[in-house]
PDB file of C-alpha atoms and ligand atoms in Angstrom:
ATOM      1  CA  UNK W   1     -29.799  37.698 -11.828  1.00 49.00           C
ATOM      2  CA  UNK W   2     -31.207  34.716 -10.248  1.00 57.00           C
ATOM      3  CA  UNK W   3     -32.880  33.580 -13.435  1.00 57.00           C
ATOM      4  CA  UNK W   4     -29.965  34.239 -15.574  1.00 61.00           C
ATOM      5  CA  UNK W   5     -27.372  32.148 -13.294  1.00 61.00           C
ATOM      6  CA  UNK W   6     -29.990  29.347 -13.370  1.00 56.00           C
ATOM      7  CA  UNK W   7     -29.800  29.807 -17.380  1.00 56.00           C
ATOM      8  CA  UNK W   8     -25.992  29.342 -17.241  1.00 60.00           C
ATOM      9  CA  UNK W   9     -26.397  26.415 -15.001  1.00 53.00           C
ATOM     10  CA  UNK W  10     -28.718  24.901 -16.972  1.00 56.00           C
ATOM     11  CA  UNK W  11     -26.736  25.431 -20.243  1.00 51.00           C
ATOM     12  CA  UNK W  12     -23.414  24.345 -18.703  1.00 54.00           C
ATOM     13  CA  UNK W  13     -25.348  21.179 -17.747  1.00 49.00           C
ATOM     14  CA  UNK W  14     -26.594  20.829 -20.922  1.00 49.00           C
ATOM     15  CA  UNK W  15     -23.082  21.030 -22.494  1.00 49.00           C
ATOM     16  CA  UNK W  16     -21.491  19.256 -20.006  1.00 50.00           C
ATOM     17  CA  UNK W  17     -24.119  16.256 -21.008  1.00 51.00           C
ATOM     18  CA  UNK W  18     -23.206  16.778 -24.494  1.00 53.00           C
ATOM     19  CA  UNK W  19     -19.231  16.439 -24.170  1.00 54.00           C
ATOM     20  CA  UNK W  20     -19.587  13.386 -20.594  1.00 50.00           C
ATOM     21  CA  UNK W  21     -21.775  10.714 -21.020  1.00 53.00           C
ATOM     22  CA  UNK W  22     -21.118   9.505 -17.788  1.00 63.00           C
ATOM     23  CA  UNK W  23     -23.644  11.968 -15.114  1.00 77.00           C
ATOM     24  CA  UNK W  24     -22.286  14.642 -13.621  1.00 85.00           C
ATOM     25  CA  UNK W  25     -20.818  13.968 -10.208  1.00 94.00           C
ATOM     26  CA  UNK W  26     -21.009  15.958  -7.346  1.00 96.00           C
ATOM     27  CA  UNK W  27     -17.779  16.310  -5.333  1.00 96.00           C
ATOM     28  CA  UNK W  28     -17.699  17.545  -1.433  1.00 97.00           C
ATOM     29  CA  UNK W  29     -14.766  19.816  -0.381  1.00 98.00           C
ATOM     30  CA  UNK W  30     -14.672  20.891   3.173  1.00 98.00           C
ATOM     31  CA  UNK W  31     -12.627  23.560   5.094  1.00 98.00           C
ATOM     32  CA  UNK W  32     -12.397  23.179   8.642  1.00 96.00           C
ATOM     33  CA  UNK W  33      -9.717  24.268  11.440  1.00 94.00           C
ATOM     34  CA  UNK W  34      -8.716  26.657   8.476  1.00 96.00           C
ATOM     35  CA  UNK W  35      -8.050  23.677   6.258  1.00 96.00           C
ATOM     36  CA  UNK W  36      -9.028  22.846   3.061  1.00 98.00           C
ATOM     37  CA  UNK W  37      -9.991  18.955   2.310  1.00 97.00           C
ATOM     38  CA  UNK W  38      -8.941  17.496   0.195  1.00 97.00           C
ATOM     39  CA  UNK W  39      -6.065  19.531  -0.696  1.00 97.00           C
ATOM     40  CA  UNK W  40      -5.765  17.950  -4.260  1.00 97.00           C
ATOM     41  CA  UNK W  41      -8.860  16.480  -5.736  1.00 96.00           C
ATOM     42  CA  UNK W  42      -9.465  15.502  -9.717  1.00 96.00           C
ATOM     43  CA  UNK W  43     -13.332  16.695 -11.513  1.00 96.00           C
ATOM     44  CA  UNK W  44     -14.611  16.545 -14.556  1.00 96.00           C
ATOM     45  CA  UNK W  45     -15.472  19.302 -16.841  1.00 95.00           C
ATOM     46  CA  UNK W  46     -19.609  19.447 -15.617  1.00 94.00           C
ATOM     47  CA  UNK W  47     -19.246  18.125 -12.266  1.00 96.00           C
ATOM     48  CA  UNK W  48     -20.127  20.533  -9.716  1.00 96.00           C
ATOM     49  CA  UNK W  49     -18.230  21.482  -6.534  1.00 97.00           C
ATOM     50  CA  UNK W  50     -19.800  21.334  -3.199  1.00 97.00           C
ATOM     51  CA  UNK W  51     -17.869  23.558  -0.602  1.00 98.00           C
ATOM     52  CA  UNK W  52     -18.687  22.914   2.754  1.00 98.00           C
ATOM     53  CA  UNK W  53     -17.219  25.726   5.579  1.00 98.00           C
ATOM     54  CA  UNK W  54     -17.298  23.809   8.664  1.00 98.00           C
ATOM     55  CA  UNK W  55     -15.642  26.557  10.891  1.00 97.00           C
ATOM     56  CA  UNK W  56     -17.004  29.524  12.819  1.00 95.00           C
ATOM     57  CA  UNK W  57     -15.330  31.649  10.380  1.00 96.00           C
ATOM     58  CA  UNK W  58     -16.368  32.661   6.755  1.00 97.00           C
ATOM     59  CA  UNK W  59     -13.851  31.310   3.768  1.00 98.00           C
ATOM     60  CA  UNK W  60     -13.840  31.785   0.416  1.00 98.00           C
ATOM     61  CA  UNK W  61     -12.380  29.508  -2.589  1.00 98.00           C
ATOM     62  CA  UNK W  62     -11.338  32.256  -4.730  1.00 97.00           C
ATOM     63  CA  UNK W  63      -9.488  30.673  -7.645  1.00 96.00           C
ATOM     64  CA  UNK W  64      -5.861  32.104  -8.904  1.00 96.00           C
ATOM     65  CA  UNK W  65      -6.999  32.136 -12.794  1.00 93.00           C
ATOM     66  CA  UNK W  66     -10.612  33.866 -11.793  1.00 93.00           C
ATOM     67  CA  UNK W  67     -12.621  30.668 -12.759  1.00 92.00           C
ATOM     68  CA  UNK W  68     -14.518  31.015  -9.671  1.00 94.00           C
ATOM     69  CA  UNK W  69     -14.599  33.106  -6.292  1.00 96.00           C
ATOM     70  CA  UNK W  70     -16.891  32.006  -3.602  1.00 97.00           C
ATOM     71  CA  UNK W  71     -17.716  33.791  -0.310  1.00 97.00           C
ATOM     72  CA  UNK W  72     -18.901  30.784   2.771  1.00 98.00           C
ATOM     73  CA  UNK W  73     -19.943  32.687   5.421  1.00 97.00           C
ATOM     74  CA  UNK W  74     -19.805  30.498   8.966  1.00 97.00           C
ATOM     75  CA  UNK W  75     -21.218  27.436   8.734  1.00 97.00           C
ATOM     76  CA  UNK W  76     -22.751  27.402   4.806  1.00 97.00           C
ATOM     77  CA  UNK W  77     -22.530  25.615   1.746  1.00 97.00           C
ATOM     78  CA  UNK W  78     -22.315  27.166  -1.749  1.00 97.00           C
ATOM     79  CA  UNK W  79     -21.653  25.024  -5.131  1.00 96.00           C
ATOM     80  CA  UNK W  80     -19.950  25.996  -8.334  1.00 95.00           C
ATOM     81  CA  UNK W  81     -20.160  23.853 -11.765  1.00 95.00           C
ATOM     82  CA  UNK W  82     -16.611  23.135 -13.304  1.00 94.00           C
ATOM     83  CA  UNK W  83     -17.171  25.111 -16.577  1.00 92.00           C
ATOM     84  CA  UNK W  84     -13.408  23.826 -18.419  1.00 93.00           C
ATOM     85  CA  UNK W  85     -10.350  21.764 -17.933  1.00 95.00           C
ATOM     86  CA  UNK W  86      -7.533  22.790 -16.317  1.00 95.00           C
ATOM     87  CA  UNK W  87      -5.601  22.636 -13.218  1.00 97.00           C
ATOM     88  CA  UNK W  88      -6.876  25.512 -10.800  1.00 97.00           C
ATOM     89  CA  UNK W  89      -4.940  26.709  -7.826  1.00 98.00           C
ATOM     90  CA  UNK W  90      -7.333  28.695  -5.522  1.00 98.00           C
ATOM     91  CA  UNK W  91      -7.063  29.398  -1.641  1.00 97.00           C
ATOM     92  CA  UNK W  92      -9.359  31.649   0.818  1.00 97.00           C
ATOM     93  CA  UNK W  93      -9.287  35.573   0.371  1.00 96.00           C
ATOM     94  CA  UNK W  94      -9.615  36.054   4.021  1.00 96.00           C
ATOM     95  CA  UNK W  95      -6.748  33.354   4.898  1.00 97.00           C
ATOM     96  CA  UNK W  96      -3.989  33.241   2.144  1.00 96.00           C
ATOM     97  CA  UNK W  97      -2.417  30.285   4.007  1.00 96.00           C
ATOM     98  CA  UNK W  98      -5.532  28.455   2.806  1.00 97.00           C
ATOM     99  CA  UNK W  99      -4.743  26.510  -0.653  1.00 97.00           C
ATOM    100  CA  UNK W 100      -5.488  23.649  -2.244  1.00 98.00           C
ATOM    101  CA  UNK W 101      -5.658  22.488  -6.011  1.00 98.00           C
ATOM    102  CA  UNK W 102      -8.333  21.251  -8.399  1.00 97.00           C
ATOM    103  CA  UNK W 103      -7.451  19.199 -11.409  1.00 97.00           C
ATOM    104  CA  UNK W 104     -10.253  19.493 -14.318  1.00 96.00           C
ATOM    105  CA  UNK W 105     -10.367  17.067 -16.822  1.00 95.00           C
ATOM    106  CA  UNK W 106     -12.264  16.978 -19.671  1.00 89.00           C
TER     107      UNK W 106
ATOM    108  CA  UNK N   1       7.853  42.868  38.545  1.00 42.00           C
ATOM    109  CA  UNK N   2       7.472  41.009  35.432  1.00 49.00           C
ATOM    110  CA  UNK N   3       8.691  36.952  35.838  1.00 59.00           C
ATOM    111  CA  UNK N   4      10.570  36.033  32.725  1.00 59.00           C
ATOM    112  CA  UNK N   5       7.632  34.615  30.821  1.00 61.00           C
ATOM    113  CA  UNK N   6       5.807  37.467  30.915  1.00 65.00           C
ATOM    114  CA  UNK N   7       8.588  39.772  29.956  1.00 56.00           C
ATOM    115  CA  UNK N   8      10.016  37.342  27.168  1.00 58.00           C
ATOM    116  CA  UNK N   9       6.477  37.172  25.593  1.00 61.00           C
ATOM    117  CA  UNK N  10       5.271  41.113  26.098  1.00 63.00           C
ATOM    118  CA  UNK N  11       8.982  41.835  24.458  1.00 54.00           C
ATOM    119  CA  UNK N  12       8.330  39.044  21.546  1.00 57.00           C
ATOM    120  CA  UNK N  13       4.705  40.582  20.777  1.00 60.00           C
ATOM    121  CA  UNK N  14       6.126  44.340  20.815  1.00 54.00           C
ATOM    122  CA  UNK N  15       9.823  44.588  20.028  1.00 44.00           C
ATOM    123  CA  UNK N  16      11.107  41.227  17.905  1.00 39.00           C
ATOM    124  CA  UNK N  17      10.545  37.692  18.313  1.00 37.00           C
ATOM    125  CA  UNK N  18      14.231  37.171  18.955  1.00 33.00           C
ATOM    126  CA  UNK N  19      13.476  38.023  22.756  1.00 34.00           C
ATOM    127  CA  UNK N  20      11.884  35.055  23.297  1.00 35.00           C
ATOM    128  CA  UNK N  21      15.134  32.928  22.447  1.00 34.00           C
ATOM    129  CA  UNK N  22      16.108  33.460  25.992  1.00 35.00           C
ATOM    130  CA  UNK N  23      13.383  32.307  28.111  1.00 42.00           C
ATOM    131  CA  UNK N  24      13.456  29.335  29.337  1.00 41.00           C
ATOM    132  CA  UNK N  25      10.510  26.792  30.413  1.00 41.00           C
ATOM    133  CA  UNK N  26      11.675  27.321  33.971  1.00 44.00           C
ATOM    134  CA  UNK N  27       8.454  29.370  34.817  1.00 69.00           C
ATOM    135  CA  UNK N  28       5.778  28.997  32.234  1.00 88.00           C
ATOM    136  CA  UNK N  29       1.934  30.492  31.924  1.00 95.00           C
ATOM    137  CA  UNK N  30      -0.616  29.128  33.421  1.00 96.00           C
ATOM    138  CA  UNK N  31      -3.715  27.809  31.317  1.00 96.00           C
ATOM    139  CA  UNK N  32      -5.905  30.926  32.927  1.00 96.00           C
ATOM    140  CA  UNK N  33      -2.887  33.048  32.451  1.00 96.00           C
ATOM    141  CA  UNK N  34      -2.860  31.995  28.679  1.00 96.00           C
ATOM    142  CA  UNK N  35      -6.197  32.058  28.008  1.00 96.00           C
ATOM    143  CA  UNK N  36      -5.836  36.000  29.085  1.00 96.00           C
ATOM    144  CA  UNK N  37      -3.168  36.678  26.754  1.00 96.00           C
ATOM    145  CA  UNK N  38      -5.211  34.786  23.824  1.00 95.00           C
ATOM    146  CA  UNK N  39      -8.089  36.863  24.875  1.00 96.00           C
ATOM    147  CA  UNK N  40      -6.221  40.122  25.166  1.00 96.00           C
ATOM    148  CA  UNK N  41      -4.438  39.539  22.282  1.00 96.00           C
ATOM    149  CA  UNK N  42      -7.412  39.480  19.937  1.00 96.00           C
ATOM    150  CA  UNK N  43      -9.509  42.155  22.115  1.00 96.00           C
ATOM    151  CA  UNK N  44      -6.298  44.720  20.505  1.00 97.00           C
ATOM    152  CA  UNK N  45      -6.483  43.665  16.936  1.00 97.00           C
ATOM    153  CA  UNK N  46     -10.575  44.035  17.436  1.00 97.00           C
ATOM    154  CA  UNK N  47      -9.629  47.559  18.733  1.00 97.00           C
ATOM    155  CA  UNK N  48      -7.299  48.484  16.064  1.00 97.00           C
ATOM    156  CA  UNK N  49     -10.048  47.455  13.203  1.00 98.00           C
ATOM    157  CA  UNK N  50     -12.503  49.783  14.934  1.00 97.00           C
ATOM    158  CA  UNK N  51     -10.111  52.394  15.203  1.00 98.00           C
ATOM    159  CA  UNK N  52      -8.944  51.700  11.285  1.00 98.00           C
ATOM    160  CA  UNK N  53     -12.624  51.498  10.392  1.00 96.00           C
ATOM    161  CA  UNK N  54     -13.473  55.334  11.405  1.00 96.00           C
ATOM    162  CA  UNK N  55     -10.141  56.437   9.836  1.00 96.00           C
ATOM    163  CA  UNK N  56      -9.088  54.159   6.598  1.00 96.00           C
ATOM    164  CA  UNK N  57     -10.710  55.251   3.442  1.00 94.00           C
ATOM    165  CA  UNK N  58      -9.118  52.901   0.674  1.00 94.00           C
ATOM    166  CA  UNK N  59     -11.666  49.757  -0.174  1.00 95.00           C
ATOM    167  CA  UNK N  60      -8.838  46.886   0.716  1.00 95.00           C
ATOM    168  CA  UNK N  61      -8.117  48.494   4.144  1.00 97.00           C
ATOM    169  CA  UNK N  62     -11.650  48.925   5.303  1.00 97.00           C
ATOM    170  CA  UNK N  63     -12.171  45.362   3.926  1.00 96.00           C
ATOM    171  CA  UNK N  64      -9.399  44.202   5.661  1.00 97.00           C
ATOM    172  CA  UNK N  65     -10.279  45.531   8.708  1.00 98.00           C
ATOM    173  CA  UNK N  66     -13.655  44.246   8.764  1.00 97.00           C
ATOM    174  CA  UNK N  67     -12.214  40.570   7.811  1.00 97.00           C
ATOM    175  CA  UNK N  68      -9.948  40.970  11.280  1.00 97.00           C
ATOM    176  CA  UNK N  69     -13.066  42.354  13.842  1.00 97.00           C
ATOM    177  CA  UNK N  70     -15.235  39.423  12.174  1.00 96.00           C
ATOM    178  CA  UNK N  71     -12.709  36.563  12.779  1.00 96.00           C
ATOM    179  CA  UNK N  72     -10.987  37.607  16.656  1.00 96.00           C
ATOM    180  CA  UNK N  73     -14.299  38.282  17.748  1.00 96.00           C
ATOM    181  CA  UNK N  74     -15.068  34.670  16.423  1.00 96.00           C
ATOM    182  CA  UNK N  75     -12.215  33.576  18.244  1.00 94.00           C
ATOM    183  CA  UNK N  76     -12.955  34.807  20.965  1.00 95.00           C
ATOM    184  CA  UNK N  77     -16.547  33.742  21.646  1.00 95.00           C
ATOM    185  CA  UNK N  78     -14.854  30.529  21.107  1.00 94.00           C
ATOM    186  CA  UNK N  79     -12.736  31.020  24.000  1.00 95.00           C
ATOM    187  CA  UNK N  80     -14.771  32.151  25.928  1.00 95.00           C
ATOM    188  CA  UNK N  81     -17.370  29.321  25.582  1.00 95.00           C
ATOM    189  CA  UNK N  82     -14.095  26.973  26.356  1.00 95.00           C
ATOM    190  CA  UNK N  83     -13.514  28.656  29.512  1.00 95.00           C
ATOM    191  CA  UNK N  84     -16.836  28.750  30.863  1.00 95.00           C
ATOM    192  CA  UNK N  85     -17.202  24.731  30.128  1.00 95.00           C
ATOM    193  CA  UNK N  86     -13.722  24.323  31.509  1.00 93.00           C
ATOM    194  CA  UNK N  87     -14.934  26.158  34.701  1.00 93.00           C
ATOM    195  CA  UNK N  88     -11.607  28.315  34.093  1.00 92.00           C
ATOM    196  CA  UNK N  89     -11.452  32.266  35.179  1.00 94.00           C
ATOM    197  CA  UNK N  90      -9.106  33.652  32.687  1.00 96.00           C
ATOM    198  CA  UNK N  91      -6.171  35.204  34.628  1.00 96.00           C
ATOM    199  CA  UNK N  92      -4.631  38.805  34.461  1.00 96.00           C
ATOM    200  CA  UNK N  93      -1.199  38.952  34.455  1.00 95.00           C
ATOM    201  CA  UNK N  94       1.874  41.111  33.623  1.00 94.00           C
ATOM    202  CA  UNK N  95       1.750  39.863  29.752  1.00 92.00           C
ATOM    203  CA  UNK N  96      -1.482  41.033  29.310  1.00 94.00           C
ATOM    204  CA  UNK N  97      -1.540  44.358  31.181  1.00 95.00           C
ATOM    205  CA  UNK N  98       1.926  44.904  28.996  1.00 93.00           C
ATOM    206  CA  UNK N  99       0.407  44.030  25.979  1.00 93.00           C
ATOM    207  CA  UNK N 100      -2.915  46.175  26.394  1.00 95.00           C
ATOM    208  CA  UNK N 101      -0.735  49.386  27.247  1.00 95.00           C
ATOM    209  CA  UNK N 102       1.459  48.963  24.785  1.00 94.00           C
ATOM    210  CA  UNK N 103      -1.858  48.250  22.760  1.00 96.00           C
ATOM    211  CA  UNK N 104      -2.955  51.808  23.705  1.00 96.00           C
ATOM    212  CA  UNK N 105       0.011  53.631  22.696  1.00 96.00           C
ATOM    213  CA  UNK N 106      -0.182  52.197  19.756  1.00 96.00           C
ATOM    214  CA  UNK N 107      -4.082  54.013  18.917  1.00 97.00           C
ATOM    215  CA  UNK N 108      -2.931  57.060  20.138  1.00 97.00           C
ATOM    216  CA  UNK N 109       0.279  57.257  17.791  1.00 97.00           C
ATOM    217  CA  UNK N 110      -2.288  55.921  14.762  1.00 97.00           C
ATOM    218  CA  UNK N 111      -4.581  58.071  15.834  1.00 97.00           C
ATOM    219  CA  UNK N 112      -3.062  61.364  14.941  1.00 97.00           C
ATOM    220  CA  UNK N 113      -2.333  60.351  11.649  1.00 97.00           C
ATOM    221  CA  UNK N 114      -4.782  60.650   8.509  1.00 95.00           C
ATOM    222  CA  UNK N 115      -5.438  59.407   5.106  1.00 93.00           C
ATOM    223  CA  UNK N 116      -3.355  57.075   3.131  1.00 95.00           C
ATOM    224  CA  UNK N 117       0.042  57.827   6.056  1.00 96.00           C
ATOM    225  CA  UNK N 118      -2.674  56.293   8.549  1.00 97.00           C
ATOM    226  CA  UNK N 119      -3.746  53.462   6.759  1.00 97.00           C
ATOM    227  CA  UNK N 120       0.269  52.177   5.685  1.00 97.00           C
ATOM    228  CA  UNK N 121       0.930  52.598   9.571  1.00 97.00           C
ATOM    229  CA  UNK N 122      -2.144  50.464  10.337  1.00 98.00           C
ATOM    230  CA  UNK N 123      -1.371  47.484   8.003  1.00 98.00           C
ATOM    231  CA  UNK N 124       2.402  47.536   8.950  1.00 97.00           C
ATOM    232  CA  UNK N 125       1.470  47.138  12.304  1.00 97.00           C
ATOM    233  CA  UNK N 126      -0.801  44.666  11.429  1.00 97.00           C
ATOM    234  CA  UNK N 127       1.486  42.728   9.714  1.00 97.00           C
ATOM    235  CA  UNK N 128       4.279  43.151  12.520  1.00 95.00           C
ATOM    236  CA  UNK N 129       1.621  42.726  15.234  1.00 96.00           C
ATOM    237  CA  UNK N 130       0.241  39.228  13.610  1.00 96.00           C
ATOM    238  CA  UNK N 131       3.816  37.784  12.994  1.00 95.00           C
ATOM    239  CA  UNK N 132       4.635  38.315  16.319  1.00 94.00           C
ATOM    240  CA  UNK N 133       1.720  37.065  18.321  1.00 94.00           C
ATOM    241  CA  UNK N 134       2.562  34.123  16.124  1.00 95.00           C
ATOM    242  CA  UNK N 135       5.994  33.564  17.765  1.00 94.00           C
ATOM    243  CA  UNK N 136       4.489  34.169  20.851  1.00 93.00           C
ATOM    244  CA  UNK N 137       2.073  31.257  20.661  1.00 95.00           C
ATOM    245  CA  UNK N 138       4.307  29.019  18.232  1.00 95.00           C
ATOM    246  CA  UNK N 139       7.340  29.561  21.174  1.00 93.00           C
ATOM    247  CA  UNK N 140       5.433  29.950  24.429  1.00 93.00           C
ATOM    248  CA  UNK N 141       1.588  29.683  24.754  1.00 96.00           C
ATOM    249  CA  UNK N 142       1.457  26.460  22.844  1.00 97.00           C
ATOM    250  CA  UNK N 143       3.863  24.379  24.180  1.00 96.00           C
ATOM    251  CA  UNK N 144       2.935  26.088  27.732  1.00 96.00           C
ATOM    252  CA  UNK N 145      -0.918  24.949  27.537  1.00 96.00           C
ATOM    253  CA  UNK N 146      -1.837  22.275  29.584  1.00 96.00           C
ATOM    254  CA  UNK N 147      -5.674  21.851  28.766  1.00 96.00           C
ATOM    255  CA  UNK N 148      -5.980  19.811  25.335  1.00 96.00           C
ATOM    256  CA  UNK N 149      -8.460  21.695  23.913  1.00 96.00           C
ATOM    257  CA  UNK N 150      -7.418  25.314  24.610  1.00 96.00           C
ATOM    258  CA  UNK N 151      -3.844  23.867  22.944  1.00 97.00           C
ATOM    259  CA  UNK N 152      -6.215  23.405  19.874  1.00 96.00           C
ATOM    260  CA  UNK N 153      -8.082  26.237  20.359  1.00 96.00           C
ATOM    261  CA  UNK N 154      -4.247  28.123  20.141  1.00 96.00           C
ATOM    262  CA  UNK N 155      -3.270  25.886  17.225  1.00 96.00           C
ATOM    263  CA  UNK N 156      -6.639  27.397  15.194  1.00 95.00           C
ATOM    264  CA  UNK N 157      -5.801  31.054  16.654  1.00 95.00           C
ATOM    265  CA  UNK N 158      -2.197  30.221  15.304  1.00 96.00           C
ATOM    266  CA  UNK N 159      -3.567  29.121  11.829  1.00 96.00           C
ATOM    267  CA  UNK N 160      -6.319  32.165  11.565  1.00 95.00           C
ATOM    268  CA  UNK N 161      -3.240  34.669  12.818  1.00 95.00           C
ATOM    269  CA  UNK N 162      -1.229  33.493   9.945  1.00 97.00           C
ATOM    270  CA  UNK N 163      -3.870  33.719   7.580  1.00 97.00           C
ATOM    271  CA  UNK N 164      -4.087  37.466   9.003  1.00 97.00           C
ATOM    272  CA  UNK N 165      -0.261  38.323   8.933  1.00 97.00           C
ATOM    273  CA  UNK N 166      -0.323  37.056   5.217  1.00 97.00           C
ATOM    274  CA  UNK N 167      -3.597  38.587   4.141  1.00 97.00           C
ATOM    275  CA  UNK N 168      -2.219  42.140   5.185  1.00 97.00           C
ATOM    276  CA  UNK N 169       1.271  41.733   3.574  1.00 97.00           C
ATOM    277  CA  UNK N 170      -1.017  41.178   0.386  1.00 95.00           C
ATOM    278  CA  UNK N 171      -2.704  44.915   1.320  1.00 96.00           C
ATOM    279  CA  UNK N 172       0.072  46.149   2.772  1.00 96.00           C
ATOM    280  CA  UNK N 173       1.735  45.229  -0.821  1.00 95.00           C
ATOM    281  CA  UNK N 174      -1.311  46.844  -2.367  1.00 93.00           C
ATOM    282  CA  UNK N 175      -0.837  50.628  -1.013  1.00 90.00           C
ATOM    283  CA  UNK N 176       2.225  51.637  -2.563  1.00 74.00           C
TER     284      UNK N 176
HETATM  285 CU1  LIG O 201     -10.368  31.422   5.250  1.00 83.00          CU
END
């Protein structure tokens, strides 16, 4: 499990080197006070997601179209590389009033 | 006797949020008096997961009811790590002590049903029970706090109780 999600990592990294010249950047999104920061941000296809749960209570960035669905228990960070372009709406499981919006270009 | 406070906001939490149009600011809560009612108030959701917990069987309610004992008993530690640094005894009052009987009727009615009939009773009631301890704090418990940060302590209970009311119209949506 471990090994084979450090496969697809390293793959997607290796294709997302392939397609963007330019490094991969890493881009910080925080929740805190049940809000997600910011609520619109632009990536790039390779660039990997860092989401930072401030609060005392566990989030998750669970996106509409299934691209990703992360659990942040209290006070954690998880990451998640941008595997394609496209414009992803994605809020918190727990809290539905939670939502923000993540443009992916290629 | 219950002032009008009390009565307006034990009325708005258990009958409609259209009670609380009348009350006036004339006699508000108290900050300890507050800080009960935000206390109470998430002691009977944390008391309605247990109960749902024993009795639900479906995937989404247990889930759900796990998701509301994890966060009010966050929110709560919170508070009551803001009252002990604000050297503040939280304060019984007629709100509360309507609220937690009201509270107990409410587990003994759920409590005699079963199966799926108790589970869509639990998450309606969860879902009328969240909107209207919104009101409650939106109308009255906000505006009413004095202390700055128990107001934003009540602005993040507003926000997570929101989150709640709309997460179980989602299960809620789910069971039929
Ligand atoms: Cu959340």
């Amino acid at each position: 499990m471990r090994l084979g999600r450090l496969f697809s990592i390293s793959i997607a990294l290796v294709v997302a080197a392939m397609a963007v010249p330019a490094r991969a950047a890493t881009i910080e999104i925080t929740m805190e006070n049940l809000v997600i920061s910011p609520a619109e941000i632009s990536a790039k296809v390779g660039d990997t997601i860092n989401w930072i749960n401030k609060d005392v209570f566990a989030h998750t960035a669970t996106a509409k179209n299934g691209d990703f669905d992360v659990t942040l228990p209290p006070k954690t960070s998880a990451t998640s590389i941008l595997k394609r372009a496209g414009t992803i709406d994605y809020y918190c499981r727990y809290h539905p009033n939670m939502k923000a919006t993540l443009k992916v270009e290629h | 006797m219950f002032s009008r406070w009390s009565a307006a906001i034990a009325a708005a939490i258990f009958l409609s949020s259209s009670a609380l149009q009348g009350a006036g600011a004339a006699d508000k809560p108290t900050d300890p008096q507050i800080a009960h009612i935000a206390y109470t108030a998430g002691v009977i959701d944390i008391n309605a997961a247990k109960q749902a917990q024993k009795k639900a069987k479906s995937k989404d309610v247990k889930a759900f009811a796990e998701d509301m004992l994890r966060d009010h008993e966050a929110v709560n530690k919170q508070a009551l790590a803001l009252v002990k640094k604000l050297n503040v005894t939280p304060e019984d009052n007629d709100t509360s002590k309507a609220l937690s009987r009201q509270a107990s009727e409410k587990l003994v009615e759920l409590g005699k049903l079963n199966g799926a009939a108790f589970e869509k009773a639990y998450v309606a009631n969860e879902v009328a029970y969240h909107k209207a301890v919104n009101s409650a704090l939106e109308a009255q418990l906000i505006p009413s706090a004095n202390n700055a940060e128990l107001k934003s302590l009540l602005q993040t209970g507003l926000k997570i109780f929101q989150g709640h009311q709309q997460h179980a119209e989602h299960v809620a949506a789910g069971l039929k």
